[in-house]
Short mmCIF file of C-alpha atoms in Angstrom, two decimals:
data_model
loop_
_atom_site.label_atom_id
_atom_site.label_comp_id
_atom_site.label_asym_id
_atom_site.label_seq_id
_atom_site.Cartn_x
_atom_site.Cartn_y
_atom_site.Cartn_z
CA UNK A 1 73.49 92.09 89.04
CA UNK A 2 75.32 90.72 91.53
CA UNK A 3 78.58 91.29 89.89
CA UNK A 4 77.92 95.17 89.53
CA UNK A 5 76.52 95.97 93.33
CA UNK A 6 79.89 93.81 94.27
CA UNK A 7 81.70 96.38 91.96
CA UNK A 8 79.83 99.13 93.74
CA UNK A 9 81.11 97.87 97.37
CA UNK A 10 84.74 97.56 96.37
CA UNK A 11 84.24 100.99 94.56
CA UNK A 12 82.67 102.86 97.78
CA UNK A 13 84.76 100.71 100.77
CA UNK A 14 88.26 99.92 98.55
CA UNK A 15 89.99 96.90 100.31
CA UNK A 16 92.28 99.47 101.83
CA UNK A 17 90.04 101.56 103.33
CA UNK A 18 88.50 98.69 104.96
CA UNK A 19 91.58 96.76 105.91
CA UNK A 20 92.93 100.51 107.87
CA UNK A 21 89.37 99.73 109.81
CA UNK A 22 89.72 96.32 110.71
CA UNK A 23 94.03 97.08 111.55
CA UNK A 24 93.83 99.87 113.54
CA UNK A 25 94.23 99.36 117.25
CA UNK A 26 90.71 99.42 118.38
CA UNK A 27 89.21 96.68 120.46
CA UNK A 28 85.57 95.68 120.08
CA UNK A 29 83.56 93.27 121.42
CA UNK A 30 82.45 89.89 119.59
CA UNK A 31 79.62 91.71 117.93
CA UNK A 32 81.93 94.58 116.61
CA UNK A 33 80.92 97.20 119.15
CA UNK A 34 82.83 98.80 121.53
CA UNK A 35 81.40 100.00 125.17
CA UNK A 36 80.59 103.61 123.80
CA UNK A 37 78.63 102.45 121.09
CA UNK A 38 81.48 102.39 118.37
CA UNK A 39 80.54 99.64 115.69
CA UNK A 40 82.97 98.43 113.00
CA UNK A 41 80.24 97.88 110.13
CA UNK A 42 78.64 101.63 110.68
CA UNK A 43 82.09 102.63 110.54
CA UNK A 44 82.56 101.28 107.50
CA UNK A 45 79.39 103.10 105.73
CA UNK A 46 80.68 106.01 107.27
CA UNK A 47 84.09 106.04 106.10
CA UNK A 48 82.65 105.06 102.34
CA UNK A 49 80.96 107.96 102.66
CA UNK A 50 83.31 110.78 103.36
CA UNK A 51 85.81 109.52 100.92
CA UNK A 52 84.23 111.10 98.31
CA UNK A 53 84.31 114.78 100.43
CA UNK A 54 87.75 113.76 101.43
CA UNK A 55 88.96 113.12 98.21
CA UNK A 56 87.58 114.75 95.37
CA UNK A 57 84.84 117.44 96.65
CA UNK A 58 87.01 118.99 99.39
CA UNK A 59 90.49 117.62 97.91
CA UNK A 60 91.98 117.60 101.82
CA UNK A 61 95.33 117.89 101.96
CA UNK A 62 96.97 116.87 105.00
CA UNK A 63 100.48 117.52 106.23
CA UNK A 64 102.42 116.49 109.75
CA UNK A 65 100.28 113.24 109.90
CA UNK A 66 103.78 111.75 110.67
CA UNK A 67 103.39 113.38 113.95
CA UNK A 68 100.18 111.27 114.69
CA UNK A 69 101.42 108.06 117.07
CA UNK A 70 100.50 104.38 115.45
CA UNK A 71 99.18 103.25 118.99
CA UNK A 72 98.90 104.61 122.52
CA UNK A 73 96.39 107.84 123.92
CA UNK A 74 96.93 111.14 122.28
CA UNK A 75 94.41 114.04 122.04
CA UNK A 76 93.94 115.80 118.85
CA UNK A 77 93.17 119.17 119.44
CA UNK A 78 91.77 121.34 116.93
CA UNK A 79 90.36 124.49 115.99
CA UNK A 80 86.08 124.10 115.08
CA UNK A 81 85.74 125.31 111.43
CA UNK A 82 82.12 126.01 109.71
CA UNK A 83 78.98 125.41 110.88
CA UNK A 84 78.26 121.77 110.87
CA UNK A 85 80.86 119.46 112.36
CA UNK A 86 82.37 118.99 108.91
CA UNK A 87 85.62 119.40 109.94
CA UNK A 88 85.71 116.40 112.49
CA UNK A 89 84.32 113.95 109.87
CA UNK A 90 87.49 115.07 107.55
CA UNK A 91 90.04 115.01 110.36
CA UNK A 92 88.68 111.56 111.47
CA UNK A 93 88.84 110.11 108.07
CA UNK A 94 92.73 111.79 107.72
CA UNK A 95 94.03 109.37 111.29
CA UNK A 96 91.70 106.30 109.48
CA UNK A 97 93.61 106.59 106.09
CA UNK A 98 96.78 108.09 107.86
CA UNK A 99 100.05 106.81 105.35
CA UNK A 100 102.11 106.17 108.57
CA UNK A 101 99.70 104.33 110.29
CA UNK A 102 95.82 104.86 110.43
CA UNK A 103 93.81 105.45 113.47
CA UNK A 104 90.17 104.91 114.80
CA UNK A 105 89.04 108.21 116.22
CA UNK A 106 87.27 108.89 118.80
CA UNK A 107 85.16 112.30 118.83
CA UNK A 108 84.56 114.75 122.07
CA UNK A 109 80.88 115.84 120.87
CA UNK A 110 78.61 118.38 122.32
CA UNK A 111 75.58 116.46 124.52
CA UNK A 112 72.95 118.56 121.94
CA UNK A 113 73.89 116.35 119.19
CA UNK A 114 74.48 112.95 120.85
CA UNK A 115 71.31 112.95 122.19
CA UNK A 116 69.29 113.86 119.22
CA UNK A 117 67.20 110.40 118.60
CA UNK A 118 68.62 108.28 115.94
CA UNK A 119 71.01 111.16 115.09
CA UNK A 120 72.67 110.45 118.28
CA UNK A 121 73.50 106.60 117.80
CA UNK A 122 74.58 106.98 114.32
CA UNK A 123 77.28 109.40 115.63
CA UNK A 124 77.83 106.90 118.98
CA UNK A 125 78.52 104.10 116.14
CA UNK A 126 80.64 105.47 114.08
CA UNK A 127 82.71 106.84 116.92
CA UNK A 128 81.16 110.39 118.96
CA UNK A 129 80.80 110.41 122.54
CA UNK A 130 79.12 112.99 124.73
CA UNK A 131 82.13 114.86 125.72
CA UNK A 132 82.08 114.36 129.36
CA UNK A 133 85.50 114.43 131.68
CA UNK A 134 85.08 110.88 132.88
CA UNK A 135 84.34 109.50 129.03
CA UNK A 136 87.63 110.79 128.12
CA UNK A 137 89.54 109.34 130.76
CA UNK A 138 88.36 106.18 130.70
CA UNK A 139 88.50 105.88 126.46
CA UNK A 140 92.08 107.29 127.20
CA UNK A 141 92.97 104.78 129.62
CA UNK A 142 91.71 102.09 126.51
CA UNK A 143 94.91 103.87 124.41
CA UNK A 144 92.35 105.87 122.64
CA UNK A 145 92.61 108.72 119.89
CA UNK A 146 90.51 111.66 120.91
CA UNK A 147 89.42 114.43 118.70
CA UNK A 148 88.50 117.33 120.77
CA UNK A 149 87.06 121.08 119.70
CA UNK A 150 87.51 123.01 122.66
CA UNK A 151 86.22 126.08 121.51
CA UNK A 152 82.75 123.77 121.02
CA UNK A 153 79.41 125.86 120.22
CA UNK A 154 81.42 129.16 120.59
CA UNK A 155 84.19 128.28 117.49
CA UNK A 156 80.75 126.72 115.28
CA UNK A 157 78.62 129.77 115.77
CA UNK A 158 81.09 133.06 115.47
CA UNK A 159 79.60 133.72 111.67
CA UNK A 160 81.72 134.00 108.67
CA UNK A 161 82.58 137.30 109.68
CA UNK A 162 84.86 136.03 112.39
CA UNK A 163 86.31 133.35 110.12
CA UNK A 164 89.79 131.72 112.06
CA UNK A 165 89.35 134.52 114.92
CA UNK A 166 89.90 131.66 118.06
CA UNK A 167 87.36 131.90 120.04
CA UNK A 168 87.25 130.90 124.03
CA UNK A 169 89.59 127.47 124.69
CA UNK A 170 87.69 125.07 127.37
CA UNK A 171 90.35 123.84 129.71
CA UNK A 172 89.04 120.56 130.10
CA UNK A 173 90.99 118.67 128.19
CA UNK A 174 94.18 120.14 129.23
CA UNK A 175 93.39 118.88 133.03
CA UNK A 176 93.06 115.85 131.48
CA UNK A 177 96.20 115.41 129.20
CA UNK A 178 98.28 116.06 132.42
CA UNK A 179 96.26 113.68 134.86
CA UNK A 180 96.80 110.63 132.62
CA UNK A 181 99.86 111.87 131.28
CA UNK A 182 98.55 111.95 127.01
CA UNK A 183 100.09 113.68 124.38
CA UNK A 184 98.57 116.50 122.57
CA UNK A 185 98.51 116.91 118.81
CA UNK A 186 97.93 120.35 118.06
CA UNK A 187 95.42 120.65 114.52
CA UNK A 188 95.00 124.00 112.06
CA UNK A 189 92.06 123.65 109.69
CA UNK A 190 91.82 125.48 107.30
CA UNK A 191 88.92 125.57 104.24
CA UNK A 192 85.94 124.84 106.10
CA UNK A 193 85.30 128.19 107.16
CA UNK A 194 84.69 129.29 103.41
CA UNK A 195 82.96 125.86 102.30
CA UNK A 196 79.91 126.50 105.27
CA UNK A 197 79.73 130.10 105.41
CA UNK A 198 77.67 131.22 108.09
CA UNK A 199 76.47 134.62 107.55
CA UNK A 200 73.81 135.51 110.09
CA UNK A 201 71.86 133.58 112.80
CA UNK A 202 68.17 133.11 112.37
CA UNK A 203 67.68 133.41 116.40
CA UNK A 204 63.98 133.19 115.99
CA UNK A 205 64.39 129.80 114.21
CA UNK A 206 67.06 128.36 116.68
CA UNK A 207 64.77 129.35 119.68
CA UNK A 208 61.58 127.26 117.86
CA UNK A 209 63.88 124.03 117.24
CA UNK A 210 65.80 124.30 120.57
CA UNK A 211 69.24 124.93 119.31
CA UNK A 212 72.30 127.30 119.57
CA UNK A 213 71.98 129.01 116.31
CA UNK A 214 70.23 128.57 113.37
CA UNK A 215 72.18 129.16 110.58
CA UNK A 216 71.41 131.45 107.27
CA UNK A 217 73.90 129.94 104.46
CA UNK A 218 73.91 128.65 101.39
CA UNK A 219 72.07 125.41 100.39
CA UNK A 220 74.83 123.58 99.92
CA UNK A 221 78.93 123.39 101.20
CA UNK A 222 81.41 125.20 98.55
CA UNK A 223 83.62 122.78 97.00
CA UNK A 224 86.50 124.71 98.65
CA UNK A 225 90.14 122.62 99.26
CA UNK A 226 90.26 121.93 102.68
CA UNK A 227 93.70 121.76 104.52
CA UNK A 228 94.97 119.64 108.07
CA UNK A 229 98.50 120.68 109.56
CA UNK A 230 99.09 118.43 112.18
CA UNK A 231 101.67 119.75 114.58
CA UNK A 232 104.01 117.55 116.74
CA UNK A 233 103.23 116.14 119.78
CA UNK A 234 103.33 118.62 122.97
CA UNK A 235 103.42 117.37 126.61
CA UNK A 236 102.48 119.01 129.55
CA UNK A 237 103.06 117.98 133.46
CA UNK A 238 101.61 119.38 136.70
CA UNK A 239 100.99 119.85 139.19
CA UNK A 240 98.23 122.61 138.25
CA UNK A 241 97.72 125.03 141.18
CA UNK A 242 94.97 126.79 140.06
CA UNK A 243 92.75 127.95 136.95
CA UNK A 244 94.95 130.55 135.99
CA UNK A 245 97.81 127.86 135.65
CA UNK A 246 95.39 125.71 133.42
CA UNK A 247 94.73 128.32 131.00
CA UNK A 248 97.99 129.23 131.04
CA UNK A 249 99.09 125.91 129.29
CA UNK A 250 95.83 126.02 127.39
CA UNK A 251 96.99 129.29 125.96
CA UNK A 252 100.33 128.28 124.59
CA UNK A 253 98.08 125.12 122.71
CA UNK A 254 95.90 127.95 121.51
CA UNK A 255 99.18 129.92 119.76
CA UNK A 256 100.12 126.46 118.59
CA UNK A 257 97.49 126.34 116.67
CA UNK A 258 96.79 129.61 115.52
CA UNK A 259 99.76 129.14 113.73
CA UNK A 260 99.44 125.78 111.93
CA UNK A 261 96.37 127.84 110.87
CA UNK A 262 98.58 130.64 109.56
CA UNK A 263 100.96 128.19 108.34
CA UNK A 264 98.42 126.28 106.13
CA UNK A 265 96.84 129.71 104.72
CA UNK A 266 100.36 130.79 103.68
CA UNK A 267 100.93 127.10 101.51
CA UNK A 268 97.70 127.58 99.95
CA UNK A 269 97.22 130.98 99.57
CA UNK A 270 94.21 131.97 101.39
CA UNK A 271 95.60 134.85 102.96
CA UNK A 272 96.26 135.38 107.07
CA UNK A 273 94.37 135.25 110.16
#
């Protein structure tokens, strides 16, 4: 009995999956947890368990991870795909198993979801933090990887309708890439859009459980292939006069990744933006 639930263990956490954990530059405490919450064995459990999605139910494919640095702070800046944060769970698990050299993300995560009881640690352990300004700075002053959404609620609730349409770009984390001087990896994700359709919002629903939208969808995500074009690096320096000089260099991220987006639809035939 042993023997098989050992067999089961190596099967769901492979050596290598678990030796990218334990190698990546991440600092934790003597228990395995990290200021923020992070801890190494949750990570582990949740790694096992988007393999599977990674691998074989989405079939990711991933180009420009050579773009990705092995150490040192860098944002990764994506567009929000689908309903349910799907598409941070497969763009974490693409810098952990990263060929070139794997990452420990860090995720920028809207305060309604890291403070859900329960729900909320389990994301704080396996690497979310509530994405506030002075959280980023200081996990990017640790060397950090970030994975930031900033179209947020906006990019997860435009409807299926609206599928790869950008929506509004927070400046945030622009203001922040050029006060501590980080590098921004541009992301276009592509897949998740068709695998959690969203085709209406139940409003009356939402309003009763205290949320954005409620979602009306199909039980269950489409096994759709799911694509990640990383793009290389972009820097950005001040000083920043004013707002309109923000979203300025916001904007020209924004294009960046509209097309990766356009780029990945063309290798996979899924048609443009």
């Amino acid at each position: 009995m042993k023997m098989l639930s050992d067999k089961l263990k190596n099967w769901l956490l492979p050596s290598e999956l678990k030796a990218a954990i334990d190698n990546a530059p991440k600092p934790v405490g003597s228990f395995d947890y990290d200021r923020w919450g992070y801890h190494r064995e949750t990570a582990y459990k949740a790694a096992a368990s988007v393999r599977f999605l990674y691998d074989h139910y989405f079939k990711v494919k991933a180009h420009g991870q050579e773009h990705i640095p092995a150490q040192g702070r860098v944002l990764i800046v994506a567009n929000h795909s689908g309903y349910l944060p799907l598409d941070g769970a497969l763009l974490g698990y693409s810098l952990l198993t990263n060929p070139y050299a794997p990452r420990v993300p860090r995720a920028m995560m809207e305060r309604l979801f890291t403070d859900v009881p329960y729900v909320g640690n389990l994301l704080n352990q396996i690497g979310a933090v509530t994405g506030e300004r002075q959280n980023c700075i200081d996990m990017l002053n640790q060397e950090e990887a970030i994975l930031v959404f900033p179209e947020g609620i906006r990019g997860t609730s435009k409807g299926f309708a609206r599928r790869y349409q950008l929506q509004r770009f927070g400046n945030g984390f622009m203001d922040i890439a050029i006060e501590t001087n980080t590098p921004i990896i541009p992301v276009g994700i592509v897949g998740c859009e068709e695998a959690l359709p969203m085709f209406g919002n139940a409003k009356g629903l939402a309003k009763k459980f205290g949320v954005p939208y409620f979602p009306i969808t199909l039980p269950l995500p489409l096994p759709v292939q799911v694509s990640l074009n990383f793009g290389e690096p972009m820097y950005f320096n001040g000083p920043i006069h004013c707002e309109d000089d923000l979203e300025a260099k916001v904007n020209i991220v924004k294009a960046k990744i509209r097309q990766l987006i356009a780029d990945a639809q063309h290798k996979h035939g899924t048609g443009s933006v």
